[in-house]
Amino acid sequence: MELLENAVRPYAWGSRTAIAALLGRPVPAPHPEAELWLGAHPADPSRLVRPDGTELSLLDLVEADPAGQLGVACAQRWAGRLPFLLKVLAADEPLSLQAHPSAEQARQGFAAEEAAGIPLDAKNRNYRDPNHKPELVCALTEFHALAGFRDPHRTIELLRCLDAPELAGYAELLVAQPDSAGLRALFTTWITLPQLTLDALLPSLLDACVLHVKEHGPFEVECKTVLELGEAYPGDAGVLAALLLNRFVLQPGEAIYLPAGNLHAYLSGTAVEIMANSDNVLRGGLTPKHVDVPELLRVLDFSAGDVPVLRGERHREHVTTYHTPAEEFLLSTVAWPAGDSAPVELAEGRPQIVLCTDGAVHVSLAGQAQTRLGRGGSLWLPASDPVATLRPEDGESAQVFVATPGGTPFNT
Ligand SMILES: [Zn+2]
């Protein structure tokens, strides 16, 4: 068991308060802080700080002893690498419109860019590793997101509600084909519109959205989002594309799972996010970063409908687990209300990252070593450690997130 120090990524859309407050640093931070990375991704691995002041990266630790750190089965299954990356994500402004590749697409895309000699850190590099990146985002505060194509029949209703004659011709594409083929046709048309056409179309869309919001129409929330995106990214085709996506407001503890090819854009809020250990993002707009529309179109999944909101399964007291099809990760929370200090045992024999998001917990290993984990604190539990027991401090309320490779995380 070792305490972790984690890298903060300063992307421009980040919050100046959320991550600093979680880590107990002065608020506001001098720069936006977007993501806290907990894991062993080569671009920014967590660090272990030893009592003598020396530091070691979690990546180096795992590489030096994969069987001991990950367990033999996990090390074999994932070729000696920690298969997941855990993040705290704090968005003050919308993130890019994006999707992530499937395993096969990532393998091919990475190989093609390697063969083309594009440096790994080049701005126009799409595939920074050969892995897919399914992800689960679980709200810590109210969290706003666009994810997955809305049922095209609902989108037709939305377009008909907007008083923008310039949109009528595009709506017809979907009326003629209210299915994934129609969505593909409309999205492809919009995302590839010449700038002059966009510059003529977007103002009338925004005017129509202003009117719809003023009249408290049935798509008020969707229209407000279009207006916010239009203001943040004037002239960006992603503003149009946002019209096609499901709009989510997640409450704390609610989550959505985004498989390969799901088009999404996080809008605002703080969340814990877990994903396969990859940084492969294909962007379609709403960003100053590299956008590659043809490659995005190649990986997108145009099937439409509701993306279910996951509230986790309570398979025993204190513990809620978010099951997904991703084999690389399993995310759980352990929560204690004030006055409840029942101990909770974690599983042994598997690697785990524990992140405290509320209160403080004491972590002990088979009754021996004990560590206090305050809010924002995190630790690494290698597979070779004995059973860890968590207990909240002084009868106060507490919450931790526990990330582990797919499988059962808790002793039952
Ligand atoms: Zn994403």
Tab-separated table of N, CA, C and O in Angstrom, residues 77-170:
chain	number	residue	atom	x	y	z
A	77	ARG	N	-3.057	-11.349	-18.559
A	77	ARG	CA	-4.170	-10.888	-19.397
A	77	ARG	C	-3.850	-9.569	-20.081
A	77	ARG	O	-4.244	-9.325	-21.207
A	78	TRP	N	-3.136	-8.670	-19.371
A	78	TRP	CA	-2.918	-7.312	-19.886
A	78	TRP	C	-1.457	-7.040	-20.208
A	78	TRP	O	-1.015	-5.893	-20.207
A	79	ALA	N	-0.714	-8.112	-20.504
A	79	ALA	CA	0.674	-7.988	-20.966
A	79	ALA	C	1.515	-7.102	-20.038
A	79	ALA	O	2.291	-6.260	-20.489
A	80	GLY	N	1.317	-7.287	-18.740
A	80	GLY	CA	2.174	-6.595	-17.776
A	80	GLY	C	1.840	-5.139	-17.555
A	80	GLY	O	2.620	-4.411	-16.947
A	81	ARG	N	0.674	-4.712	-18.043
A	81	ARG	CA	0.313	-3.291	-17.853
A	81	ARG	C	-0.962	-3.157	-17.017
A	81	ARG	O	-1.863	-3.993	-17.099
A	82	LEU	N	-1.020	-2.070	-16.247
A	82	LEU	CA	-2.268	-1.749	-15.545
A	82	LEU	C	-3.296	-1.391	-16.616
A	82	LEU	O	-3.078	-0.463	-17.387
A	83	PRO	N	-4.434	-2.104	-16.673
A	83	PRO	CA	-5.309	-1.926	-17.845
A	83	PRO	C	-6.212	-0.709	-17.809
A	83	PRO	O	-6.866	-0.415	-18.803
A	84	PHE	N	-6.284	0.005	-16.675
A	84	PHE	CA	-7.220	1.141	-16.627
A	84	PHE	C	-6.503	2.423	-16.235
A	84	PHE	O	-5.388	2.409	-15.713
A	85	LEU	N	-7.189	3.526	-16.492
A	85	LEU	CA	-6.744	4.850	-16.052
A	85	LEU	C	-7.933	5.506	-15.362
A	85	LEU	O	-9.043	5.506	-15.901
A	86	LEU	N	-7.699	6.001	-14.150
A	86	LEU	CA	-8.752	6.666	-13.375
A	86	LEU	C	-8.472	8.169	-13.402
A	86	LEU	O	-7.321	8.586	-13.333
A	87	LYS	N	-9.536	8.959	-13.539
A	87	LYS	CA	-9.350	10.419	-13.588
A	87	LYS	C	-10.388	11.112	-12.728
A	87	LYS	O	-11.490	10.610	-12.552
A	88	VAL	N	-10.013	12.293	-12.233
A	88	VAL	CA	-11.031	13.243	-11.790
A	88	VAL	C	-11.074	14.299	-12.881
A	88	VAL	O	-10.032	14.820	-13.288
A	89	LEU	N	-12.272	14.552	-13.370
A	89	LEU	CA	-12.437	15.461	-14.493
A	89	LEU	C	-13.249	16.660	-14.003
A	89	LEU	O	-14.284	16.483	-13.357
A	90	ALA	N	-12.737	17.873	-14.240
A	90	ALA	CA	-13.416	19.075	-13.743
A	90	ALA	C	-13.570	20.065	-14.894
A	90	ALA	O	-12.605	20.703	-15.298
A	91	ALA	N	-14.784	20.158	-15.412
A	91	ALA	CA	-15.030	20.961	-16.620
A	91	ALA	C	-15.804	22.224	-16.280
A	91	ALA	O	-16.919	22.156	-15.778
A	92	ASP	N	-15.189	23.375	-16.561
A	92	ASP	CA	-15.902	24.646	-16.457
A	92	ASP	C	-16.501	25.021	-17.799
A	92	ASP	O	-17.448	25.778	-17.875
A	93	GLU	N	-15.883	24.507	-18.864
A	93	GLU	CA	-16.349	24.796	-20.222
A	93	GLU	C	-16.464	23.473	-20.966
A	93	GLU	O	-15.876	22.480	-20.572
A	94	PRO	N	-17.236	23.477	-22.071
A	94	PRO	CA	-17.406	22.226	-22.810
A	94	PRO	C	-16.082	21.681	-23.335
A	94	PRO	O	-15.196	22.432	-23.723
A	95	LEU	N	-15.984	20.353	-23.320
A	95	LEU	CA	-14.840	19.681	-23.944
A	95	LEU	C	-15.172	19.424	-25.401
A	95	LEU	O	-16.311	19.584	-25.819
A	96	SER	N	-14.192	18.943	-26.134
A	96	SER	CA	-14.397	18.717	-27.564
A	96	SER	C	-15.458	17.654	-27.837
A	96	SER	O	-15.731	16.780	-27.010
A	97	LEU	N	-16.031	17.753	-29.021
A	97	LEU	CA	-16.922	16.722	-29.541
A	97	LEU	C	-16.033	15.567	-29.989
A	97	LEU	O	-15.148	15.759	-30.821
A	98	GLN	N	-16.234	14.382	-29.418
A	98	GLN	CA	-15.246	13.330	-29.629
A	98	GLN	C	-15.836	11.929	-29.598
A	98	GLN	O	-16.961	11.720	-29.150
A	99	ALA	N	-15.045	11.004	-30.101
A	99	ALA	CA	-15.344	9.584	-29.958
A	99	ALA	C	-14.019	8.847	-29.825
A	99	ALA	O	-12.959	9.401	-30.116
A	100	HIS	N	-14.106	7.615	-29.358
A	100	HIS	CA	-12.903	6.814	-29.174
A	100	HIS	C	-12.992	5.565	-30.034
A	100	HIS	O	-14.082	5.042	-30.260
A	101	PRO	N	-11.839	5.081	-30.493
A	101	PRO	CA	-11.845	3.954	-31.435
A	101	PRO	C	-12.100	2.616	-30.750
A	101	PRO	O	-11.917	2.485	-29.545
A	102	SER	N	-12.498	1.639	-31.546
A	102	SER	CA	-12.563	0.255	-31.051
A	102	SER	C	-11.140	-0.288	-30.960
A	102	SER	O	-10.190	0.333	-31.452
A	103	ALA	N	-10.997	-1.460	-30.367
A	103	ALA	CA	-9.668	-2.064	-30.216
A	103	ALA	C	-9.012	-2.268	-31.586
A	103	ALA	O	-7.832	-1.955	-31.781
A	104	GLU	N	-9.786	-2.766	-32.535
A	104	GLU	CA	-9.255	-3.042	-33.867
A	104	GLU	C	-8.871	-1.742	-34.583
A	104	GLU	O	-7.802	-1.630	-35.194
A	105	GLN	N	-9.751	-0.730	-34.493
A	105	GLN	CA	-9.461	0.565	-35.123
A	105	GLN	C	-8.217	1.203	-34.508
A	105	GLN	O	-7.399	1.807	-35.212
A	106	ALA	N	-8.075	1.079	-33.183
A	106	ALA	CA	-6.926	1.686	-32.512
A	106	ALA	C	-5.632	0.986	-32.934
A	106	ALA	O	-4.613	1.639	-33.198
A	107	ARG	N	-5.692	-0.335	-33.028
A	107	ARG	CA	-4.504	-1.092	-33.418
A	107	ARG	C	-4.066	-0.683	-34.827
A	107	ARG	O	-2.908	-0.374	-35.081
A	108	GLN	N	-5.043	-0.632	-35.745
A	108	GLN	CA	-4.742	-0.248	-37.128
A	108	GLN	C	-4.274	1.202	-37.221
A	108	GLN	O	-3.313	1.516	-37.917
A	109	GLY	N	-4.991	2.094	-36.527
A	109	GLY	CA	-4.672	3.525	-36.602
A	109	GLY	C	-3.285	3.816	-36.053
A	109	GLY	O	-2.519	4.590	-36.629
A	110	PHE	N	-2.945	3.154	-34.932
A	110	PHE	CA	-1.630	3.350	-34.323
A	110	PHE	C	-0.538	2.864	-35.276
A	110	PHE	O	0.454	3.557	-35.524
A	111	ALA	N	-0.761	1.685	-35.859
A	111	ALA	CA	0.238	1.120	-36.776
A	111	ALA	C	0.415	2.029	-37.988
A	111	ALA	O	1.544	2.268	-38.443
A	112	ALA	N	-0.692	2.572	-38.518
A	112	ALA	CA	-0.610	3.416	-39.713
A	112	ALA	C	0.158	4.704	-39.415
A	112	ALA	O	0.983	5.149	-40.218
A	113	GLU	N	-0.088	5.304	-38.229
A	113	GLU	CA	0.614	6.553	-37.899
A	113	GLU	C	2.084	6.292	-37.578
A	113	GLU	O	2.943	7.131	-37.872
A	114	GLU	N	2.379	5.130	-36.992
A	114	GLU	CA	3.783	4.757	-36.772
A	114	GLU	C	4.483	4.613	-38.119
A	114	GLU	O	5.588	5.130	-38.320
A	115	ALA	N	3.806	3.910	-39.050
A	115	ALA	CA	4.404	3.668	-40.367
A	115	ALA	C	4.613	4.989	-41.110
A	115	ALA	O	5.568	5.135	-41.877
A	116	ALA	N	3.712	5.949	-40.879
A	116	ALA	CA	3.829	7.245	-41.561
A	116	ALA	C	4.864	8.147	-40.889
A	116	ALA	O	5.134	9.248	-41.368
A	117	GLY	N	5.424	7.689	-39.772
A	117	GLY	CA	6.491	8.451	-39.109
A	117	GLY	C	5.995	9.699	-38.394
A	117	GLY	O	6.767	10.639	-38.182
A	118	ILE	N	4.715	9.733	-37.987
A	118	ILE	CA	4.203	10.893	-37.237
A	118	ILE	C	4.639	10.751	-35.779
A	118	ILE	O	4.316	9.752	-35.136
A	119	PRO	N	5.409	11.720	-35.259
A	119	PRO	CA	5.897	11.568	-33.868
A	119	PRO	C	4.738	11.413	-32.887
A	119	PRO	O	3.665	11.973	-33.089
A	120	LEU	N	4.997	10.631	-31.816
A	120	LEU	CA	3.948	10.329	-30.822
A	120	LEU	C	3.343	11.581	-30.208
A	120	LEU	O	2.176	11.610	-29.851
A	121	ASP	N	4.184	12.634	-30.063
A	121	ASP	CA	3.674	13.838	-29.413
A	121	ASP	C	3.271	14.919	-30.419
A	121	ASP	O	3.037	16.060	-30.048
A	122	ALA	N	3.181	14.564	-31.713
A	122	ALA	CA	2.788	15.560	-32.730
A	122	ALA	C	1.337	15.976	-32.512
A	122	ALA	O	0.507	15.172	-32.096
A	123	LYS	N	1.068	17.248	-32.795
A	123	LYS	CA	-0.284	17.768	-32.586
A	123	LYS	C	-1.315	17.037	-33.453
A	123	LYS	O	-2.476	16.914	-33.093
A	124	ASN	N	-0.886	16.589	-34.643
A	124	ASN	CA	-1.830	15.946	-35.560
A	124	ASN	C	-1.858	14.423	-35.408
A	124	ASN	O	-2.340	13.718	-36.266
A	125	ARG	N	-1.322	13.940	-34.278
A	125	ARG	CA	-1.339	12.503	-34.036
A	125	ARG	C	-2.687	12.116	-33.415
A	125	ARG	O	-3.104	12.693	-32.396
A	126	ASN	N	-3.401	11.143	-34.005
A	126	ASN	CA	-4.683	10.686	-33.458
A	126	ASN	C	-4.485	9.575	-32.434
A	126	ASN	O	-5.143	9.540	-31.404
A	127	TYR	N	-3.602	8.617	-32.785
A	127	TYR	CA	-3.479	7.387	-31.993
A	127	TYR	C	-2.158	7.416	-31.234
A	127	TYR	O	-1.106	7.218	-31.810
A	128	ARG	N	-2.245	7.692	-29.923
A	128	ARG	CA	-1.035	7.801	-29.114
A	128	ARG	C	-0.644	6.455	-28.500
A	128	ARG	O	0.405	6.312	-27.892
A	129	ASP	N	-1.514	5.481	-28.636
A	129	ASP	CA	-1.241	4.129	-28.157
A	129	ASP	C	-2.154	3.196	-28.969
A	129	ASP	O	-3.056	3.651	-29.652
A	130	PRO	N	-1.907	1.891	-28.925
A	130	PRO	CA	-2.705	0.983	-29.758
A	130	PRO	C	-3.954	0.442	-29.052
A	130	PRO	O	-4.469	-0.603	-29.448
A	131	ASN	N	-4.475	1.171	-28.060
A	131	ASN	CA	-5.576	0.627	-27.250
A	131	ASN	C	-6.897	1.337	-27.498
A	131	ASN	O	-6.918	2.513	-27.820
A	132	HIS	N	-7.978	0.613	-27.310
A	132	HIS	CA	-9.295	1.247	-27.331
A	132	HIS	C	-9.506	1.989	-26.012
A	132	HIS	O	-8.702	1.888	-25.090
A	133	LYS	N	-10.603	2.771	-25.953
A	133	LYS	CA	-10.786	3.598	-24.751
A	133	LYS	C	-12.263	3.678	-24.377
A	133	LYS	O	-12.858	4.750	-24.400
A	134	PRO	N	-12.874	2.533	-24.027
A	134	PRO	CA	-14.216	2.629	-23.460
A	134	PRO	C	-14.112	3.428	-22.167
A	134	PRO	O	-13.076	3.364	-21.482
A	135	GLU	N	-15.132	4.217	-21.839
A	135	GLU	CA	-15.042	5.013	-20.611
A	135	GLU	C	-16.370	5.086	-19.876
A	135	GLU	O	-17.443	4.975	-20.469
A	136	LEU	N	-16.256	5.249	-18.554
A	136	LEU	CA	-17.415	5.400	-17.670
A	136	LEU	C	-17.212	6.696	-16.915
A	136	LEU	O	-16.160	6.905	-16.310
A	137	VAL	N	-18.225	7.578	-16.953
A	137	VAL	CA	-18.095	8.844	-16.229
A	137	VAL	C	-19.165	8.872	-15.145
A	137	VAL	O	-20.337	8.602	-15.410
A	138	CYS	N	-18.740	9.106	-13.906
A	138	CYS	CA	-19.629	9.053	-12.740
A	138	CYS	C	-19.602	10.423	-12.052
A	138	CYS	O	-18.544	10.896	-11.628
A	139	ALA	N	-20.762	11.059	-11.950
A	139	ALA	CA	-20.823	12.440	-11.483
A	139	ALA	C	-20.463	12.573	-10.004
A	139	ALA	O	-20.916	11.785	-9.172
A	140	LEU	N	-19.627	13.577	-9.691
A	140	LEU	CA	-19.372	13.962	-8.296
A	140	LEU	C	-20.238	15.156	-7.927
A	140	LEU	O	-20.671	15.303	-6.789
A	141	THR	N	-20.424	16.070	-8.895
A	141	THR	CA	-21.380	17.169	-8.765
A	141	THR	C	-22.367	16.987	-9.912
A	141	THR	O	-22.191	16.079	-10.727
A	142	GLU	N	-23.390	17.846	-9.983
A	142	GLU	CA	-24.263	17.769	-11.154
A	142	GLU	C	-23.377	17.879	-12.402
A	142	GLU	O	-22.533	18.776	-12.476
A	143	PHE	N	-23.557	16.951	-13.325
A	143	PHE	CA	-22.636	16.852	-14.456
A	143	PHE	C	-23.440	16.853	-15.753
A	143	PHE	O	-24.390	16.092	-15.905
A	144	HIS	N	-23.038	17.728	-16.673
A	144	HIS	CA	-23.783	17.892	-17.925
A	144	HIS	C	-22.985	17.320	-19.090
A	144	HIS	O	-21.778	17.545	-19.188
A	145	ALA	N	-23.674	16.601	-19.965
A	145	ALA	CA	-22.967	15.958	-21.074
A	145	ALA	C	-23.905	15.755	-22.256
A	145	ALA	O	-25.131	15.676	-22.100
A	146	LEU	N	-23.310	15.669	-23.430
A	146	LEU	CA	-24.004	15.200	-24.629
A	146	LEU	C	-23.402	13.840	-24.949
A	146	LEU	O	-22.173	13.707	-24.965
A	147	ALA	N	-24.237	12.833	-25.207
A	147	ALA	CA	-23.672	11.518	-25.508
A	147	ALA	C	-24.634	10.669	-26.316
A	147	ALA	O	-25.792	10.490	-25.941
A	148	GLY	N	-24.152	10.152	-27.420
A	148	GLY	CA	-24.930	9.223	-28.238
A	148	GLY	C	-25.983	9.951	-29.061
A	148	GLY	O	-26.517	10.980	-28.645
A	149	PHE	N	-26.267	9.413	-30.236
A	149	PHE	CA	-27.279	10.039	-31.100
A	149	PHE	C	-28.676	9.830	-30.530
A	149	PHE	O	-29.036	8.721	-30.141
A	150	ARG	N	-29.422	10.909	-30.505
A	150	ARG	CA	-30.816	10.854	-30.055
A	150	ARG	C	-31.641	10.080	-31.085
A	150	ARG	O	-31.309	10.054	-32.270
A	151	ASP	N	-32.711	9.447	-30.618
A	151	ASP	CA	-33.681	8.815	-31.524
A	151	ASP	C	-34.021	9.818	-32.636
A	151	ASP	O	-34.456	10.937	-32.345
A	152	PRO	N	-33.807	9.465	-33.899
A	152	PRO	CA	-33.991	10.445	-34.979
A	152	PRO	C	-35.406	11.027	-35.031
A	152	PRO	O	-35.572	12.171	-35.451
A	153	HIS	N	-36.408	10.274	-34.586
A	153	HIS	CA	-37.768	10.826	-34.586
A	153	HIS	C	-37.867	12.027	-33.649
A	153	HIS	O	-38.525	13.020	-33.952
A	154	ARG	N	-37.179	11.939	-32.494
A	154	ARG	CA	-37.156	13.066	-31.555
A	154	ARG	C	-36.374	14.237	-32.156
A	154	ARG	O	-36.735	15.399	-31.990
A	155	THR	N	-35.301	13.925	-32.858
A	155	THR	CA	-34.508	15.000	-33.470
A	155	THR	C	-35.316	15.699	-34.564
A	155	THR	O	-35.236	16.929	-34.707
A	156	ILE	N	-36.125	14.942	-35.302
A	156	ILE	CA	-36.999	15.566	-36.308
A	156	ILE	C	-37.959	16.532	-35.606
A	156	ILE	O	-38.151	17.666	-36.049
A	157	GLU	N	-38.527	16.094	-34.479
A	157	GLU	CA	-39.413	16.981	-33.701
A	157	GLU	C	-38.673	18.255	-33.305
A	157	GLU	O	-39.210	19.355	-33.418
A	158	LEU	N	-37.446	18.074	-32.805
A	158	LEU	CA	-36.651	19.235	-32.375
A	158	LEU	C	-36.459	20.202	-33.540
A	158	LEU	O	-36.699	21.409	-33.409
A	159	LEU	N	-36.043	19.666	-34.693
A	159	LEU	CA	-35.767	20.539	-35.837
A	159	LEU	C	-37.041	21.246	-36.298
A	159	LEU	O	-37.003	22.397	-36.730
A	160	ARG	N	-38.185	20.563	-36.165
A	160	ARG	CA	-39.454	21.182	-36.570
A	160	ARG	C	-39.888	22.270	-35.592
A	160	ARG	O	-40.621	23.176	-35.961
A	161	CYS	N	-39.449	22.132	-34.326
A	161	CYS	CA	-39.787	23.149	-33.321
A	161	CYS	C	-39.019	24.446	-33.534
A	161	CYS	O	-39.378	25.477	-32.979
A	162	LEU	N	-37.902	24.354	-34.253
A	162	LEU	CA	-37.058	25.541	-34.419
A	162	LEU	C	-37.525	26.336	-35.623
A	162	LEU	O	-37.725	25.777	-36.708
A	163	ASP	N	-37.674	27.628	-35.409
A	163	ASP	CA	-38.148	28.494	-36.477
A	163	ASP	C	-36.946	28.942	-37.322
A	163	ASP	O	-36.510	30.085	-37.239
A	164	ALA	N	-36.385	27.987	-38.075
A	164	ALA	CA	-35.227	28.285	-38.924
A	164	ALA	C	-35.425	27.599	-40.272
A	164	ALA	O	-35.046	26.437	-40.438
A	165	PRO	N	-36.015	28.320	-41.238
A	165	PRO	CA	-36.294	27.711	-42.546
A	165	PRO	C	-35.037	27.143	-43.205
A	165	PRO	O	-35.123	26.150	-43.943
A	166	GLU	N	-33.870	27.737	-42.863
A	166	GLU	CA	-32.614	27.258	-43.465
A	166	GLU	C	-32.316	25.815	-43.065
A	166	GLU	O	-31.535	25.125	-43.723
A	167	LEU	N	-32.912	25.355	-41.951
A	167	LEU	CA	-32.651	23.988	-41.481
A	167	LEU	C	-33.564	22.956	-42.143
A	167	LEU	O	-33.302	21.755	-42.069
A	168	ALA	N	-34.628	23.431	-42.798
A	168	ALA	CA	-35.656	22.509	-43.283
A	168	ALA	C	-35.096	21.448	-44.234
A	168	ALA	O	-35.411	20.262	-44.119
A	169	GLY	N	-34.251	21.890	-45.153
A	169	GLY	CA	-33.678	20.956	-46.120
A	169	GLY	C	-32.873	19.862	-45.437
A	169	GLY	O	-32.918	18.686	-45.849
A	170	TYR	N	-32.156	20.224	-44.371
A	170	TYR	CA	-31.360	19.226	-43.645
A	170	TYR	C	-32.273	18.266	-42.875
A	170	TYR	O	-32.024	17.063	-42.830
